[in-house]
Coordinates of C-alpha atoms in Angstrom, one line a residue:
M150 CA -48.9 63.0 -47.6
D151 CA -46.9 64.3 -50.2
S152 CA -47.8 64.3 -53.6
P153 CA -46.0 61.7 -56.0
R154 CA -42.5 63.2 -57.6
A155 CA -42.0 63.4 -61.3
M156 CA -39.5 61.4 -63.2
P157 CA -37.6 62.9 -65.7
G158 CA -39.4 61.0 -68.4
G159 CA -42.8 62.7 -67.2
K160 CA -44.1 59.9 -66.0
P161 CA -45.2 59.9 -62.3
L162 CA -43.3 57.4 -59.5
V163 CA -45.7 55.7 -56.9
V164 CA -43.8 55.3 -53.7
S165 CA -45.5 52.5 -51.5
S166 CA -45.2 53.1 -47.3
P167 CA -41.8 52.5 -45.8
G168 CA -43.9 50.0 -42.7
P169 CA -42.9 49.6 -39.5
F170 CA -39.2 50.7 -38.1
L171 CA -39.5 48.1 -34.9
P172 CA -39.3 44.8 -34.6
P173 CA -41.9 42.4 -33.7
Y174 CA -43.6 42.8 -30.5
G175 CA -42.8 39.7 -28.9
T176 CA -39.5 39.7 -29.2
V177 CA -39.3 43.0 -27.7
V178 CA -40.8 41.6 -24.9
G179 CA -38.2 38.9 -24.7
I180 CA -35.4 41.3 -24.7
L181 CA -36.8 43.6 -22.3
L182 CA -37.3 40.0 -19.8
H183 CA -33.4 39.2 -20.7
L184 CA -32.4 42.0 -19.7
C185 CA -33.9 42.2 -16.1
V186 CA -33.5 38.4 -15.3
Y187 CA -29.1 39.6 -15.7
I188 CA -29.7 42.8 -13.7
I189 CA -31.5 41.1 -10.9
A190 CA -28.8 38.3 -10.8
V191 CA -26.1 40.7 -10.3
L192 CA -28.1 42.7 -7.9
Y193 CA -28.7 39.3 -6.1
S194 CA -24.5 38.3 -6.4
S195 CA -23.5 41.5 -5.0
T196 CA -25.8 41.5 -2.1
K197 CA -24.4 37.7 -1.1
K198 CA -20.5 38.7 -1.1
L199 CA -21.4 41.5 0.7
F200 CA -23.6 40.1 3.6
A201 CA -20.8 37.1 3.7
K202 CA -18.4 39.9 4.1
K203 CA -20.2 40.9 7.2
D204 CA -20.4 37.4 8.6
D205 CA -17.1 36.6 8.1
S206 CA -15.6 39.7 10.4
K207 CA -18.3 39.2 12.7
V208 CA -17.2 35.4 13.2
R209 CA -13.6 36.4 13.4
K210 CA -14.0 39.0 16.2
L211 CA -16.1 36.5 18.5
D212 CA -13.4 33.9 17.8
V213 CA -15.9 31.2 17.3
S214 CA -16.4 28.3 15.0
T215 CA -19.4 28.0 13.7
H216 CA -18.3 25.7 10.7
Y217 CA -19.2 22.1 11.5
E218 CA -15.6 20.7 10.5
R219 CA -16.9 17.0 10.0
H220 CA -18.2 17.5 6.7
C221 CA -15.5 18.1 4.5
F222 CA -11.9 18.3 4.8
K223 CA -9.1 19.0 1.6
D224 CA -9.0 15.5 1.5
G225 CA -12.6 14.3 1.1
P226 CA -15.4 13.9 3.1
I227 CA -14.5 12.0 6.5
R228 CA -16.4 9.2 8.5
N229 CA -14.5 7.3 11.0
G230 CA -11.0 8.1 9.9
L231 CA -9.7 10.5 7.1
I232 CA -9.3 9.7 3.4
G233 CA -5.5 10.0 2.4
Q234 CA -2.7 10.3 5.3
R235 CA -3.6 12.4 8.4
P236 CA -1.0 14.6 9.7
P237 CA 0.0 14.2 13.4
S238 CA -1.9 15.9 15.7
I239 CA 0.9 17.4 18.0
N240 CA 3.7 19.3 16.5
P241 CA 6.9 17.0 16.9
E242 CA 8.6 20.4 17.8
R243 CA 6.8 20.6 21.0
L244 CA 7.9 17.1 22.6
K245 CA 10.5 18.8 24.1
D246 CA 8.1 20.2 26.6
F247 CA 6.5 17.1 28.0
G248 CA 9.5 15.1 28.5
E249 CA 12.3 12.7 27.2
E250 CA 10.9 11.3 24.3
D251 CA 10.5 7.6 23.2
S252 CA 9.6 7.9 19.7
L253 CA 7.6 10.2 17.1
N254 CA 4.7 8.1 16.6
G255 CA 2.5 10.1 19.4
G256 CA 4.0 8.2 22.3
V257 CA 5.8 9.6 25.3
K258 CA 6.6 8.3 28.6
T259 CA 7.9 10.5 31.5
W260 CA 8.0 11.0 34.8
E261 CA 9.2 14.9 35.2
M262 CA 7.0 17.7 33.3
K263 CA 8.3 21.4 32.2
I264 CA 5.2 23.3 31.1
V265 CA 4.2 27.1 30.9
G266 CA 1.4 28.8 30.2
H267 CA -1.6 30.1 31.2
N268 CA -5.2 28.9 32.3
E269 CA -8.7 30.4 30.7
E270 CA -12.5 29.6 30.7
L271 CA -12.1 26.6 27.8
L272 CA -15.8 25.1 27.7
R273 CA -18.3 26.9 25.6
D274 CA -21.7 25.6 26.4
S275 CA -24.5 25.1 24.2
V276 CA -26.6 28.2 25.4
S277 CA -26.0 31.8 24.1
C278 CA -24.8 33.1 27.2
P279 CA -20.7 33.6 26.8
E280 CA -20.0 32.8 30.2
R281 CA -19.5 29.3 32.0
I282 CA -23.0 28.6 33.6
S283 CA -23.6 25.9 36.2
T284 CA -23.8 22.8 34.8
T285 CA -26.0 21.1 37.2
A286 CA -28.9 23.9 36.8
Y287 CA -28.6 23.3 33.3
N288 CA -28.9 19.6 33.1
K289 CA -31.8 19.9 35.2
C290 CA -33.3 21.2 32.5
L291 CA -32.2 19.2 29.9
R292 CA -34.7 19.3 26.7
F293 CA -35.4 17.1 23.6
E294 CA -34.1 19.8 21.3
D295 CA -30.8 19.9 22.7
I296 CA -30.6 16.1 21.9
S297 CA -32.2 16.6 18.6
A298 CA -29.5 19.0 17.8
A299 CA -26.9 16.9 18.9
A300 CA -27.7 14.2 16.6
F301 CA -28.1 16.5 13.9
K302 CA -24.2 17.4 14.3
I303 CA -22.8 14.5 15.0
Q304 CA -24.4 12.4 12.4
C305 CA -21.1 12.4 10.1
G306 CA -18.7 11.8 13.0
V307 CA -20.1 8.5 14.6
Q308 CA -21.7 5.1 13.4
K309 CA -25.7 4.7 13.4
T310 CA -25.0 1.5 14.2
P311 CA -27.9 -1.3 13.8
C312 CA -31.0 -2.4 16.1
M313 CA -31.1 -5.8 14.9
Y314 CA -33.6 -8.9 15.8
S315 CA -31.9 -11.2 18.1
R316 CA -31.7 -15.0 17.3
L317 CA -31.9 -15.1 21.4
S318 CA -35.6 -14.0 21.3
K319 CA -37.0 -17.7 20.9
Q320 CA -35.2 -18.9 23.8
Y321 CA -36.5 -16.2 26.2
G322 CA -39.6 -15.5 25.3
M323 CA -39.5 -11.7 23.7
D324 CA -38.3 -9.6 20.7
I325 CA -35.1 -9.1 21.9
Y326 CA -33.7 -6.3 19.7
L327 CA -29.8 -5.3 20.3
K328 CA -28.5 -1.7 19.6
K329 CA -24.8 -2.7 18.7
E330 CA -23.2 0.5 19.8
F331 CA -20.0 -1.9 20.1
L332 CA -19.6 -1.5 16.3
Q333 CA -18.5 2.1 16.5
Y334 CA -15.0 2.7 15.9
T335 CA -13.4 2.4 19.4
G336 CA -15.8 -0.1 20.4
C337 CA -18.0 2.3 22.3
V338 CA -21.0 4.5 22.9
K339 CA -19.1 7.2 24.3
E340 CA -17.8 8.6 21.2
R341 CA -21.0 10.1 20.8
G342 CA -21.3 12.7 24.1
V343 CA -17.4 13.1 23.7
L344 CA -17.8 14.5 20.0
Y345 CA -20.4 16.2 20.7
L346 CA -18.4 18.3 23.8
L347 CA -15.1 18.4 21.5
M348 CA -17.1 20.1 19.0
S349 CA -18.3 22.6 21.3
L350 CA -14.9 23.9 22.4
Q351 CA -13.7 27.2 21.5
Q352 CA -11.6 27.6 18.7
D353 CA -8.7 29.0 21.0
Q354 CA -9.1 25.7 23.3
K355 CA -8.7 23.5 20.2
R356 CA -5.5 24.6 18.9
K357 CA -4.2 24.3 22.6
G358 CA -5.9 20.8 23.3
V359 CA -7.4 18.9 26.0
I360 CA -5.9 16.4 28.4
V361 CA -7.6 13.1 30.2
A362 CA -6.2 10.6 32.8
S363 CA -8.0 7.2 32.3
D364 CA -7.6 3.8 30.6
N365 CA -11.4 3.3 30.2
N366 CA -13.6 3.7 27.4
F367 CA -14.0 7.8 28.2
S368 CA -10.2 8.0 27.6
M369 CA -10.2 5.8 24.0
A370 CA -13.2 7.7 22.9
V371 CA -11.3 11.4 23.7
A372 CA -7.8 9.9 22.0
Y373 CA -10.0 9.2 18.7
Q374 CA -12.2 11.9 18.3
A375 CA -9.7 14.5 19.4
S376 CA -7.5 13.2 16.5
E377 CA -10.5 13.4 13.9
L378 CA -11.1 16.7 15.0
R379 CA -6.8 18.0 14.8
I380 CA -7.1 18.6 18.7
P381 CA -4.2 17.7 20.6
V382 CA -5.3 15.2 22.8
F383 CA -3.2 13.7 25.5
V384 CA -3.9 10.8 28.0
I385 CA -2.2 10.1 31.4
M386 CA -2.4 6.6 32.7
S387 CA -1.2 5.0 35.5
T388 CA 2.0 2.4 35.2
S389 CA 0.0 -0.3 36.0
T390 CA -2.4 0.2 32.6
S391 CA -2.2 -3.0 30.8
P392 CA 0.1 -2.3 27.4
A393 CA -2.7 -3.4 25.1
R394 CA -4.7 -0.6 26.6
V395 CA -1.7 1.9 26.3
K396 CA -1.0 0.7 22.7
M397 CA -4.3 1.1 21.2
C398 CA -4.4 4.6 22.5
R399 CA -1.5 6.1 20.7
E400 CA -2.8 4.5 17.9
Y401 CA -5.8 6.3 17.8
G402 CA -3.4 9.5 18.0
A403 CA -2.8 10.6 21.1
M404 CA 0.2 11.6 23.1
V405 CA 0.1 8.7 26.3
I406 CA 2.2 9.9 29.2
S407 CA 2.6 7.1 31.7
Y408 CA 2.5 8.6 35.7
G409 CA 2.1 7.1 38.6
A410 CA 1.2 4.0 40.4
T411 CA -2.7 4.5 40.6
A412 CA -5.4 5.7 38.5
R413 CA -5.7 8.8 41.2
D414 CA -2.1 9.6 40.9
S415 CA -2.9 9.8 37.2
Q416 CA -6.0 12.4 37.5
L417 CA -4.3 14.7 39.9
H418 CA -1.0 14.8 37.8
A419 CA -3.4 15.5 34.6
R420 CA -5.0 18.3 36.5
R421 CA -1.8 19.8 37.6
L422 CA -0.7 19.9 33.4
A423 CA -4.5 21.3 32.3
Q424 CA -3.7 24.2 35.0
E425 CA -0.1 25.0 34.2
N426 CA -0.9 24.9 30.4
G427 CA -4.1 26.2 29.7
Y428 CA -5.5 22.2 28.7
L429 CA -9.0 21.5 29.0
Y430 CA -9.1 18.4 31.5
L431 CA -11.7 16.3 30.4
E432 CA -13.8 13.9 32.4
E433 CA -17.0 11.7 32.6
E434 CA -19.1 14.7 34.1
D435 CA -22.6 16.2 34.7
N436 CA -21.8 18.3 31.4
A437 CA -25.2 19.1 29.4
V438 CA -23.4 18.9 26.1
Y439 CA -21.8 15.5 26.7
L440 CA -25.1 14.2 28.0
S441 CA -26.9 15.1 25.1
G442 CA -24.6 13.5 23.1
L443 CA -25.2 10.0 24.9
G444 CA -29.0 10.5 24.6
T445 CA -28.5 10.3 20.5
M446 CA -28.5 6.5 21.0
G447 CA -32.2 6.8 22.4
L448 CA -33.1 8.5 19.3
E449 CA -31.7 6.2 17.0
I450 CA -33.4 3.1 19.1
Y451 CA -37.1 4.9 18.9
E452 CA -36.6 5.4 15.0
Q453 CA -35.3 1.7 14.3
V454 CA -37.5 -0.5 16.2
P455 CA -41.6 0.6 15.9
K456 CA -43.8 0.0 18.8
L457 CA -41.0 -0.5 21.6
D458 CA -42.2 -1.7 25.0
A459 CA -39.0 -1.2 26.9
V460 CA -35.5 -0.3 26.4
I461 CA -32.4 -1.9 28.6
F462 CA -30.0 -0.2 29.6
P463 CA -26.5 -0.5 31.3
A464 CA -26.1 1.5 34.7
G465 CA -23.5 2.0 37.1
A466 CA -21.5 5.0 38.3
H467 CA -21.6 7.6 35.8
C468 CA -25.5 7.1 34.3
G469 CA -24.9 9.7 31.6
L470 CA -26.3 7.2 29.0
L471 CA -28.7 6.2 31.0
A472 CA -30.3 9.5 31.9
G473 CA -29.9 11.0 28.7
S474 CA -31.6 8.6 26.5
A475 CA -34.0 8.2 28.9
V476 CA -35.0 11.9 28.2
A477 CA -35.3 11.2 24.7
L478 CA -37.4 7.8 24.8
K479 CA -40.1 9.4 27.4
H480 CA -40.1 12.4 25.4
L481 CA -41.2 10.2 22.4
N482 CA -43.3 7.8 24.1
P483 CA -43.7 8.3 28.0
H484 CA -45.3 4.7 27.8
I485 CA -41.9 3.0 27.0
S486 CA -40.5 1.4 30.1
V487 CA -36.8 2.4 30.7
I488 CA -35.0 0.0 32.7
S489 CA -31.3 -0.1 34.2
V490 CA -28.9 -2.9 35.3
E491 CA -26.0 -2.7 37.2
S492 CA -23.8 -5.2 39.1
E493 CA -24.8 -6.8 42.2
G494 CA -20.9 -6.5 43.0
F495 CA -21.0 -2.5 42.5
P496 CA -24.6 -1.7 43.3
V497 CA -23.4 2.3 43.1
L498 CA -26.6 3.8 41.2
Q499 CA -29.2 1.8 43.7
K500 CA -27.4 3.3 46.6
S501 CA -27.4 6.3 45.6
L502 CA -31.1 6.8 44.4
N503 CA -32.0 5.2 48.2
V504 CA -29.8 7.8 49.8
G505 CA -31.1 10.7 47.3
Q506 CA -27.4 12.1 46.5
P507 CA -24.1 10.6 44.3
N508 CA -22.2 7.5 46.7
E509 CA -18.7 9.0 46.6
D510 CA -17.2 5.5 48.3
H511 CA -13.5 5.4 47.0
S512 CA -13.2 2.4 49.4
R513 CA -13.6 -0.3 46.8
S514 CA -11.0 -1.1 44.0
V515 CA -12.5 -1.5 40.7
Q516 CA -11.3 -4.5 38.7
P517 CA -10.5 -4.7 35.3
F518 CA -13.6 -6.8 34.5
Y519 CA -15.9 -3.5 35.8
R520 CA -13.8 -1.1 34.1
D521 CA -16.6 1.1 33.0
V522 CA -19.7 -0.2 35.6
S523 CA -18.1 0.2 38.9
G524 CA -16.4 3.1 41.0
P525 CA -17.6 6.0 43.0
C526 CA -21.0 7.5 42.0
F527 CA -20.4 11.9 41.0
V528 CA -22.8 12.7 39.1
S529 CA -25.9 14.7 40.7
S530 CA -28.0 16.1 37.7
S531 CA -27.7 12.7 35.7
L532 CA -28.7 11.0 39.4
Q533 CA -31.6 13.3 39.1
L534 CA -32.7 12.5 35.6
T535 CA -32.6 8.9 36.1
G536 CA -34.7 9.1 38.9
K537 CA -37.3 11.1 37.2
F538 CA -37.3 9.1 34.2
V539 CA -36.0 5.6 35.0
D540 CA -38.8 2.9 35.6
K541 CA -36.4 0.2 37.4
V542 CA -33.3 -0.5 38.5
L543 CA -31.6 -4.1 38.5
A544 CA -28.8 -5.9 39.8
V545 CA -27.2 -9.0 38.7
R546 CA -24.8 -11.5 39.6
E547 CA -21.6 -11.8 37.8
E548 CA -22.4 -15.1 37.0
D549 CA -25.5 -13.8 34.8
I550 CA -23.0 -11.2 33.0
L551 CA -20.8 -14.3 32.4
V552 CA -23.4 -16.2 30.9
S553 CA -24.9 -13.2 28.8
M554 CA -21.5 -12.7 27.5
L555 CA -21.3 -15.8 26.1
R556 CA -24.8 -15.7 24.9
L557 CA -23.5 -13.0 22.5
L558 CA -20.5 -14.6 21.4
E559 CA -22.7 -17.7 20.0
Y560 CA -25.7 -16.5 18.8
E561 CA -24.6 -12.9 17.8
R562 CA -21.0 -13.2 17.3
A563 CA -20.3 -9.9 19.5
T564 CA -17.5 -10.1 21.7
V565 CA -18.5 -7.6 24.2
D566 CA -17.0 -7.0 27.8
A567 CA -19.2 -6.6 31.2
E568 CA -20.8 -3.1 30.3
G569 CA -21.9 -4.4 26.8
A570 CA -23.4 -7.3 28.2
I571 CA -24.9 -6.5 31.4
G572 CA -28.2 -5.4 30.1
L573 CA -28.7 -8.9 28.4
A574 CA -27.9 -10.4 31.5
A575 CA -31.0 -9.3 33.4
I576 CA -33.0 -11.1 30.5
V577 CA -30.7 -14.0 31.2
A578 CA -31.2 -14.6 34.8
G579 CA -34.7 -13.9 34.3
K580 CA -35.2 -11.1 36.2
L581 CA -37.8 -9.3 33.9
P582 CA -41.2 -12.0 33.3
E583 CA -43.2 -9.1 32.7
L584 CA -41.5 -8.2 29.3
K585 CA -42.7 -12.0 28.1
G586 CA -44.3 -11.3 24.9
K587 CA -43.2 -7.8 24.5
R588 CA -41.3 -5.7 22.4
V589 CA -37.5 -5.1 24.1
A590 CA -34.6 -3.0 23.2
V591 CA -31.3 -4.1 24.5
A592 CA -28.4 -1.4 24.3
V593 CA -24.8 -3.2 24.0
C594 CA -22.7 -0.4 24.7
S595 CA -19.2 -1.8 24.6
G596 CA -16.6 -4.8 23.2
N597 CA -13.4 -3.5 24.4
L598 CA -12.4 -6.9 26.1
E599 CA -8.9 -7.8 26.2
L600 CA -7.5 -10.9 25.3
P601 CA -6.4 -12.4 28.6
L602 CA -9.1 -11.2 30.5
M603 CA -11.7 -13.0 27.5
R604 CA -10.2 -16.2 27.7
Q605 CA -10.9 -16.3 31.6
C606 CA -14.4 -15.2 31.0
I607 CA -15.2 -17.6 28.6
D608 CA -13.9 -20.3 30.1
R609 CA -15.7 -19.3 33.4
A610 CA -19.1 -18.9 31.3
L611 CA -18.9 -22.4 29.9
T612 CA -18.6 -23.7 33.6
L613 CA -21.2 -21.8 34.7
D614 CA -24.0 -22.7 31.9
N615 CA -23.2 -26.2 32.8
R616 CA -21.0 -27.4 29.4
V617 CA -17.7 -27.9 31.0
C618 CA -17.6 -30.1 33.9
K619 CA -14.9 -31.9 36.3
F620 CA -15.8 -35.2 38.1
S621 CA -13.2 -37.8 39.7
I622 CA -13.1 -41.8 39.9
L623 CA -11.6 -44.3 41.8
V624 CA -10.5 -47.3 39.5
S625 CA -7.9 -49.8 40.0
S626 CA -4.4 -50.1 38.3
S627 CA -5.5 -52.8 36.0
V628 CA -5.0 -52.4 32.3
G629 CA -7.9 -50.8 30.7
D630 CA -10.0 -49.3 33.6
I631 CA -9.2 -45.6 32.0
S632 CA -10.3 -46.8 28.6
K633 CA -13.5 -47.8 30.0
I634 CA -14.3 -44.3 31.0
L635 CA -12.8 -43.2 28.1
D636 CA -15.2 -45.6 26.0
I637 CA -18.0 -44.3 28.0
L638 CA -17.5 -40.5 27.3
A639 CA -17.3 -41.1 23.9
R640 CA -20.3 -43.0 23.1
E641 CA -21.9 -40.1 25.0
E642 CA -20.4 -37.6 22.7
A643 CA -18.5 -35.5 25.9
R644 CA -15.1 -34.0 24.3
V645 CA -12.6 -34.7 26.7
L646 CA -10.3 -31.3 27.5
D647 CA -8.2 -32.9 30.1
I648 CA -7.6 -36.2 32.1
K649 CA -5.1 -37.2 34.8
Q650 CA -4.0 -40.0 36.8
E651 CA -3.3 -39.6 40.1
H652 CA -1.6 -42.5 42.2
S653 CA 0.5 -40.5 45.5
Y654 CA -2.1 -38.9 47.6
I655 CA -4.6 -41.5 47.3
T656 CA -5.1 -43.1 50.9
S657 CA -7.0 -45.9 49.7
D658 CA -6.0 -49.3 48.2
L659 CA -2.4 -49.6 47.3
F660 CA -3.4 -50.7 43.6
T661 CA -6.0 -47.8 43.3
S662 CA -5.4 -44.7 41.6
E663 CA -7.6 -41.3 41.2
V664 CA -8.6 -40.5 37.3
T665 CA -10.2 -36.7 37.1
C666 CA -11.6 -35.7 33.7
I667 CA -12.7 -32.4 32.6
V668 CA -15.1 -32.4 29.4
E669 CA -17.5 -30.5 27.7
T670 CA -20.9 -31.2 26.9
R671 CA -23.6 -29.9 24.6
D672 CA -25.8 -28.0 27.1
K673 CA -27.3 -28.7 30.6
I674 CA -29.4 -31.5 29.8
H675 CA -26.3 -33.3 28.2
T676 CA -24.5 -33.2 31.4
A677 CA -27.2 -34.1 33.4
Q678 CA -27.7 -37.5 31.4
L679 CA -23.3 -37.9 31.3
R680 CA -23.7 -37.8 35.3
N681 CA -26.6 -40.6 35.5
I682 CA -24.9 -43.1 33.6
L683 CA -21.3 -42.1 34.7
T684 CA -23.1 -43.0 38.4
D685 CA -24.2 -45.8 37.6
R686 CA -21.6 -47.4 36.7
Y687 CA -19.3 -45.7 39.6
P688 CA -21.3 -45.3 42.2
M689 CA -17.7 -43.4 44.2
M690 CA -17.2 -40.8 41.4
T691 CA -17.1 -37.7 43.1
W692 CA -18.6 -34.9 40.7
M693 CA -17.1 -31.8 41.1
E694 CA -20.0 -29.0 41.7
R695 CA -19.2 -25.3 40.7

């Protein structure tokens, strides 16, 4: 150490140690840590951008949309309808290619078409193979994982409908839970399969559009879900289709074209348009994607109702809902009994299972009442799945279906059609005594009943339920005889719906007339009491049996 220097005054100056030049040790460590974190963040951001660019280029090269389109649009999240104004699915400039324009709101009626284009492979199955494979081979190994994947993808595009305990449970001696699929936007369960099917299309096909030829629930579901996905959709309907269905389909966003006197004429025309213009012709067929989407209802039932003993589904020409849901339920719990119900007038499924192949009989005409539960069976793979996983197939009468519709309207405030009521009809008819005291879920799949037909069905159901009755009484033409009949009805609290007096066609006494009454009662017991009282007072009364 240097010796101290001497000041000019002669006194030595003592200088102390200058101390450390660096900051404290903790401060240094903190600065270094912040620097390291900053460098790592910059490197991570750069790497992420690099991989994102590579993924985007790969997606453009394959021309496959890997984005779930339902999660977000510029207008915000979507759930059964876009927020804000949705542009029309079809460019108005394209209308000139399809025929004479009636209006610009999506409806075009035409008889002659001039369409040019090329056909190409349209649908991408839910497997990684780029070529289209046989749907029959794929459906044989329909897996629970396929249904789970469908449930995840369509969860924002369809409603998770409630499966609620029914007030009908006490009346029929079992715990009944109603899966209310008629609460979907289009009033039917087929939205599930249609949405998953449309989401599986290639991006190029989504730009070209899809075409369907029917007036059933399937076409309604295609019209709505395709419009929501911004896919051009064309629906070919016969000229005999009810105006209400045509209007509804147009309001969903489809271009509706009336062609042909029968449904078969419309289907042939739609196939020709699809072949010439490159549209995808959709129908309820054995497609694994469609079955997986329908099977998601079975998953929801299992989640919503614990300790299930049985589930009842409608059956008919296309048993896709039955097959897909049965696969899901049997995978989750093999002890759950899966039961299908069809009409005695159209036992399509039972006949097909008996002969081991689809019943393709086109001879019988389909009535509007049985629109979605009748017709020829053409689904071989769904038929095989049904035979493997379904425990019981029942057939019910038309009377049971009508009474079931009445029960759902009275107890659940639900207006359903034949497909929606046919499952409960098996319980109403007493065909499932083994389910007494057990927990049962019933699929109420459809609520698309046209207003004129609904009136007819309810009136007929009240008669079948012995709550509307008709009788005739021969009385003298003297004053006060008719009022005595009305006094009896008022005393017994029977509501008079119609009354008629007939003179001309009576073959008995000249001064005798026939009084015919139609009255409404509370129930079967009330009807029996009224009949006994009237029989005692008027022994010659004629009671009209249903």
